[in-house]
Amino acid sequence: MTRRYNAQYNDAGVLVAIGTGPGGVEITEAEYNALLAEIVGKAQAVEQLYAGEIEAADVPDEWRAEVERRVAERIEAEGEAAQQEISGEELAAMLEEVL
Amino acid sequence: MPPEAVGGSIQTEIDRIAANVTAALTACADKGASVPDGSTSDDLAAIIAAIEAGGGGVTAVSGTFTLAADATNYTVEHGLGKTPTFAVLFQDSSYPRVDYSPFAIMHINGSIYGIHSGTSFSKSSCTADITSQTPISKYNTGRFVHAIHSATSDSIVFGYHDDNAAVTSNGYGLKASTPYYWIVGYEE
């Protein structure tokens, strides 16, 4: 069976997700792989910038505005990386790892 | 060769073929096909073609999605043509963005099951059926609530939801760049 690759865009034409199976707009495997590489790269940049591991200047120019916006959204939703609230369950799990 | 021997051989073959046709028509009927009285081998192809693929049981579709950005929920266009009776969402735990996960969530005929952070397997009663948005069908992990809801014959929503049973914008439950695997189906 041939795998179907798809991409989902919002009303503004911004990529929301890629996937396999039904739904979205059909794309080629090469297009899928290219979009996946971009998604993973941006996610890593967001993660590193959020964690303070890199500076905004380290992010590729063409990604910088989006990455900074996503980091700001994450800070608004979850707080600064060093100030996150954790549940008792998560705290217990952390303690189990070190004790 | 004596004429009787030739005639007997042909009759034997006709009887064998007729028995095979009758057996095939009976098998079609056993599979749920409509077999009109008087059906012959001429009708076999049409009768077999009318049998649904899979012959009943479970019909399901599956796929994956990888979000371009963190999101509270995501709508999958499953295209089943019928409202699903079960759905599964599973996150690939080998990817780095699993700080609140991995998780798996299943809604099966009114029960919801969930695995969170690889620590436990739990079953919860649904607060609604799979088609409802409020209240949602959810697996409550304490701080984070993963949910399956709003299923229709064409689409289903997987997501993250606040415990107040409303779709929330507080937090990001589905992670960008992490593959999610889904299965949606219904029982005949």
Short mmCIF file of C-alpha atoms in Angstrom, two decimals:
data_model
loop_
_atom_site.label_atom_id
_atom_site.label_comp_id
_atom_site.label_asym_id
_atom_site.label_seq_id
_atom_site.Cartn_x
_atom_site.Cartn_y
_atom_site.Cartn_z
CA MET A 1 0.00 0.00 0.00
CA THR A 2 1.33 3.43 -0.91
CA ARG A 3 1.61 5.80 2.02
CA ARG A 4 -0.28 9.06 1.61
CA TYR A 5 1.48 12.16 2.92
CA ASN A 6 -0.50 15.27 3.80
CA ALA A 7 -0.14 18.81 5.02
CA GLN A 8 -2.72 20.82 6.96
CA TYR A 9 -2.84 24.60 6.59
CA ASN A 10 -4.98 27.14 8.45
CA ASP A 11 -7.15 29.78 6.80
CA ALA A 12 -4.18 32.13 6.61
CA GLY A 13 -2.15 29.55 4.71
CA VAL A 14 0.16 28.83 7.64
CA LEU A 15 1.30 25.23 8.03
CA VAL A 16 -0.40 23.61 11.03
CA ALA A 17 0.81 20.04 10.69
CA ILE A 18 2.03 17.35 8.39
CA GLY A 19 0.99 13.74 8.54
CA THR A 20 0.26 10.45 6.89
CA GLY A 21 -3.11 8.96 6.10
CA PRO A 22 -6.36 10.74 5.26
CA GLY A 23 -6.98 14.47 5.58
CA GLY A 24 -5.23 17.66 4.61
CA VAL A 25 -3.68 18.36 1.24
CA GLU A 26 -1.74 15.52 -0.33
CA ILE A 27 1.99 16.17 -0.68
CA THR A 28 4.93 14.12 -1.89
CA GLU A 29 7.26 12.19 0.38
CA ALA A 30 10.05 14.64 -0.48
CA GLU A 31 7.85 17.59 0.47
CA TYR A 32 6.89 15.80 3.68
CA ASN A 33 10.52 15.20 4.61
CA ALA A 34 11.46 18.81 3.86
CA LEU A 35 8.61 20.14 6.00
CA LEU A 36 9.44 17.69 8.80
CA ALA A 37 13.05 18.87 8.86
CA GLU A 38 11.87 22.48 9.12
CA ILE A 39 9.37 21.64 11.88
CA VAL A 40 11.96 19.76 13.92
CA GLY A 41 14.55 22.50 13.40
CA LYS A 42 12.20 25.25 14.55
CA ALA A 43 11.02 23.20 17.53
CA GLN A 44 14.60 22.65 18.62
CA ALA A 45 15.31 26.36 18.27
CA VAL A 46 12.24 27.20 20.36
CA GLU A 47 13.28 24.68 23.00
CA GLN A 48 16.85 25.95 23.18
CA LEU A 49 15.89 29.61 23.23
CA TYR A 50 13.25 28.96 25.89
CA ALA A 51 15.81 27.10 28.01
CA GLY A 52 18.38 29.85 27.58
CA GLU A 53 20.79 27.58 25.76
CA ILE A 54 21.03 29.90 22.76
CA GLU A 55 20.45 33.57 21.99
CA ALA A 56 17.91 34.89 19.51
CA ALA A 57 20.81 35.90 17.28
CA ASP A 58 21.75 32.22 16.97
CA VAL A 59 18.45 31.43 15.28
CA PRO A 60 18.48 31.55 11.46
CA ASP A 61 17.19 34.90 10.20
CA GLU A 62 14.24 33.43 8.34
CA TRP A 63 13.03 31.60 11.46
CA ARG A 64 13.83 34.18 14.14
CA ALA A 65 10.51 36.08 14.28
CA GLU A 66 8.46 32.89 14.46
CA VAL A 67 10.75 31.26 17.00
CA GLU A 68 10.72 34.34 19.24
CA ARG A 69 6.93 34.54 19.03
CA ARG A 70 6.57 30.88 19.96
CA VAL A 71 8.93 31.26 22.90
CA ALA A 72 6.94 34.28 24.11
CA GLU A 73 3.71 32.27 23.82
CA ARG A 74 5.24 29.43 25.77
CA ILE A 75 6.48 31.74 28.52
CA GLU A 76 3.01 33.27 28.76
CA ALA A 77 1.42 29.83 29.01
CA GLU A 78 3.94 28.01 31.17
CA GLY A 79 6.14 30.66 32.75
CA GLU A 80 9.88 31.00 32.46
CA ALA A 81 11.75 27.74 32.10
CA ALA A 82 13.27 28.15 35.56
CA GLN A 83 9.96 29.02 37.22
CA GLN A 84 7.62 26.27 36.15
CA GLU A 85 5.09 24.94 38.58
CA ILE A 86 5.15 21.20 39.01
CA SER A 87 2.64 18.83 40.46
CA GLY A 88 3.27 16.67 43.47
CA GLU A 89 3.39 13.66 41.16
CA GLU A 90 6.09 15.26 39.04
CA LEU A 91 8.04 16.32 42.11
CA ALA A 92 7.91 12.79 43.45
CA ALA A 93 9.17 11.46 40.13
CA MET A 94 12.06 13.92 40.18
CA LEU A 95 12.99 12.96 43.73
CA GLU A 96 12.89 9.28 42.84
CA GLU A 97 15.48 9.91 40.14
CA VAL A 98 17.99 11.52 42.51
CA LEU A 99 17.37 9.74 45.79
CA MET B 1 -15.63 -45.42 -25.59
CA PRO B 2 -19.20 -46.53 -24.81
CA PRO B 3 -21.79 -43.73 -24.91
CA GLU B 4 -22.90 -44.48 -21.34
CA ALA B 5 -19.40 -43.89 -20.02
CA VAL B 6 -19.12 -40.50 -21.76
CA GLY B 7 -22.57 -39.40 -20.57
CA GLY B 8 -21.82 -40.50 -17.03
CA SER B 9 -18.60 -38.53 -16.91
CA ILE B 10 -20.25 -35.32 -18.14
CA GLN B 11 -23.09 -35.70 -15.66
CA THR B 12 -20.60 -36.24 -12.88
CA GLU B 13 -18.81 -33.04 -13.81
CA ILE B 14 -22.07 -31.09 -14.07
CA ASP B 15 -23.11 -32.34 -10.65
CA ARG B 16 -19.74 -31.39 -9.19
CA ILE B 17 -19.88 -27.86 -10.64
CA ALA B 18 -23.51 -27.41 -9.57
CA ALA B 19 -22.61 -28.47 -6.02
CA ASN B 20 -19.71 -26.03 -5.99
CA VAL B 21 -21.95 -23.17 -7.16
CA THR B 22 -24.53 -24.02 -4.50
CA ALA B 23 -21.79 -24.13 -1.86
CA ALA B 24 -20.44 -20.74 -3.03
CA LEU B 25 -23.91 -19.16 -2.91
CA THR B 26 -24.42 -20.57 0.58
CA ALA B 27 -21.07 -19.17 1.70
CA CYS B 28 -22.06 -15.76 0.34
CA ALA B 29 -25.30 -15.90 2.29
CA ASP B 30 -23.36 -16.85 5.44
CA LYS B 31 -21.22 -13.72 4.90
CA GLY B 32 -24.37 -11.63 4.98
CA ALA B 33 -24.85 -11.23 1.25
CA SER B 34 -28.34 -11.16 -0.21
CA VAL B 35 -28.75 -14.31 -2.32
CA PRO B 36 -32.09 -14.34 -4.17
CA ASP B 37 -33.86 -17.64 -4.75
CA GLY B 38 -32.91 -19.17 -8.05
CA SER B 39 -29.45 -17.58 -8.11
CA THR B 40 -27.01 -19.32 -10.42
CA SER B 41 -23.35 -19.06 -11.30
CA ASP B 42 -24.33 -16.08 -13.51
CA ASP B 43 -25.17 -14.14 -10.32
CA LEU B 44 -22.08 -15.08 -8.32
CA ALA B 45 -19.86 -12.16 -9.32
CA ALA B 46 -22.52 -9.56 -8.48
CA ILE B 47 -23.34 -11.23 -5.17
CA ILE B 48 -19.67 -11.34 -4.14
CA ALA B 49 -19.13 -7.73 -5.24
CA ALA B 50 -21.99 -6.66 -2.98
CA ILE B 51 -20.27 -8.05 0.12
CA GLU B 52 -18.61 -5.21 2.04
CA ALA B 53 -14.84 -5.32 2.28
CA GLY B 54 -13.78 -7.02 5.46
CA GLY B 55 -17.06 -8.81 5.78
CA GLY B 56 -18.09 -6.87 8.89
CA GLY B 57 -16.31 -6.62 12.20
CA VAL B 58 -14.22 -3.50 12.64
CA THR B 59 -13.53 -0.77 10.13
CA ALA B 60 -10.70 1.58 11.03
CA VAL B 61 -8.35 4.13 9.55
CA SER B 62 -5.04 5.29 10.90
CA GLY B 63 -2.44 7.93 10.33
CA THR B 64 0.05 10.27 11.92
CA PHE B 65 0.40 13.98 12.45
CA THR B 66 3.32 16.18 13.41
CA LEU B 67 2.43 19.69 14.52
CA ALA B 68 4.33 22.70 13.25
CA ALA B 69 3.78 24.47 16.59
CA ASP B 70 2.54 23.51 20.05
CA ALA B 71 -1.24 23.41 20.13
CA THR B 72 -4.11 22.85 22.51
CA ASN B 73 -5.83 20.50 20.11
CA TYR B 74 -5.77 19.15 16.60
CA THR B 75 -8.55 18.02 14.30
CA VAL B 76 -7.95 14.86 12.30
CA GLU B 77 -10.00 14.40 9.15
CA HIS B 78 -10.42 10.65 9.35
CA GLY B 79 -13.04 10.37 6.59
CA LEU B 80 -14.55 7.14 7.96
CA GLY B 81 -18.04 8.09 6.88
CA LYS B 82 -19.44 6.95 10.23
CA THR B 83 -19.10 8.32 13.73
CA PRO B 84 -16.32 6.30 15.35
CA THR B 85 -16.90 4.12 18.39
CA PHE B 86 -13.25 4.06 19.32
CA ALA B 87 -10.17 6.21 18.93
CA VAL B 88 -6.56 5.96 19.98
CA LEU B 89 -3.85 8.60 20.15
CA PHE B 90 -0.28 7.67 20.94
CA GLN B 91 2.80 9.85 21.20
CA ASP B 92 6.23 8.72 20.13
CA SER B 93 8.22 8.86 23.36
CA SER B 94 11.58 8.71 21.61
CA TYR B 95 11.36 12.36 20.65
CA PRO B 96 12.76 15.06 22.93
CA ARG B 97 9.64 17.15 23.50
CA VAL B 98 8.07 14.85 26.03
CA ASP B 99 8.33 16.98 29.13
CA TYR B 100 4.67 16.41 30.04
CA SER B 101 4.36 13.11 28.27
CA PRO B 102 4.61 10.52 26.64
CA PHE B 103 1.05 9.61 26.73
CA ALA B 104 -1.47 7.40 25.07
CA ILE B 105 -5.19 7.81 25.28
CA MET B 106 -7.98 5.56 24.08
CA HIS B 107 -11.73 5.98 23.97
CA ILE B 108 -13.49 2.67 23.49
CA ASN B 109 -17.27 2.43 23.58
CA GLY B 110 -17.76 4.83 26.43
CA SER B 111 -14.65 4.17 28.47
CA ILE B 112 -11.47 6.18 28.40
CA TYR B 113 -8.04 4.78 29.09
CA GLY B 114 -4.78 6.60 29.46
CA ILE B 115 -1.08 6.19 29.99
CA HIS B 116 0.92 9.17 31.15
CA SER B 117 4.67 9.58 31.56
CA GLY B 118 5.09 5.85 31.28
CA THR B 119 4.12 5.45 34.91
CA SER B 120 0.73 3.85 34.92
CA PHE B 121 -2.24 2.62 32.99
CA SER B 122 -5.58 3.92 34.15
CA LYS B 123 -9.19 3.70 33.19
CA SER B 124 -11.63 6.51 33.76
CA SER B 125 -15.30 6.83 33.13
CA CYS B 126 -16.16 9.21 30.36
CA THR B 127 -18.06 12.32 31.23
CA ALA B 128 -19.62 12.15 27.82
CA ASP B 129 -19.61 10.09 24.69
CA ILE B 130 -17.05 10.50 21.98
CA THR B 131 -19.15 12.97 20.03
CA SER B 132 -19.40 15.51 22.83
CA GLN B 133 -17.23 18.52 23.33
CA THR B 134 -18.55 19.67 26.68
CA PRO B 135 -18.11 17.84 28.90
CA ILE B 136 -15.31 15.99 27.27
CA SER B 137 -14.15 12.43 27.12
CA LYS B 138 -10.88 12.74 28.90
CA TYR B 139 -8.05 11.10 30.75
CA ASN B 140 -7.12 13.22 33.70
CA THR B 141 -3.44 13.01 34.50
CA GLY B 142 -3.66 15.44 37.38
CA ARG B 143 -2.01 18.50 36.02
CA PHE B 144 -2.61 17.72 32.40
CA VAL B 145 -5.75 16.48 30.77
CA HIS B 146 -5.63 14.77 27.43
CA ALA B 147 -8.88 14.36 25.60
CA ILE B 148 -10.66 12.87 22.65
CA HIS B 149 -13.89 14.53 21.65
CA SER B 150 -16.16 16.07 19.03
CA ALA B 151 -16.03 13.03 16.79
CA THR B 152 -18.17 13.13 13.67
CA SER B 153 -18.36 10.94 10.60
CA ASP B 154 -15.56 12.99 9.04
CA SER B 155 -13.34 14.28 11.81
CA ILE B 156 -12.26 13.96 15.43
CA VAL B 157 -10.50 16.30 17.84
CA PHE B 158 -7.50 15.19 19.87
CA GLY B 159 -6.19 17.62 22.40
CA TYR B 160 -5.43 19.05 25.74
CA HIS B 161 -8.16 20.38 27.96
CA ASP B 162 -8.63 22.10 31.24
CA ASP B 163 -10.41 20.22 33.97
CA ASN B 164 -13.40 22.52 33.67
CA ALA B 165 -14.49 20.44 30.69
CA ALA B 166 -14.08 23.29 28.25
CA VAL B 167 -11.56 23.57 25.50
CA THR B 168 -8.83 25.64 27.01
CA SER B 169 -6.18 27.99 25.78
CA ASN B 170 -4.28 27.65 29.04
CA GLY B 171 -1.27 25.56 28.20
CA TYR B 172 0.05 23.59 25.29
CA GLY B 173 -0.74 19.95 25.41
CA LEU B 174 0.28 18.72 21.98
CA LYS B 175 3.92 19.22 21.17
CA ALA B 176 5.42 20.48 17.96
CA SER B 177 7.78 18.16 16.07
CA THR B 178 6.67 15.06 17.99
CA PRO B 179 4.91 12.42 15.88
CA TYR B 180 1.45 11.42 17.07
CA TYR B 181 -0.08 8.18 15.86
CA TRP B 182 -3.86 7.81 15.68
CA ILE B 183 -6.41 5.13 14.94
CA VAL B 184 -10.13 5.81 14.55
CA GLY B 185 -12.76 3.19 13.81
CA TYR B 186 -16.15 1.69 14.43
CA GLU B 187 -17.59 -1.72 15.05
CA GLU B 188 -20.11 -3.03 12.54
#
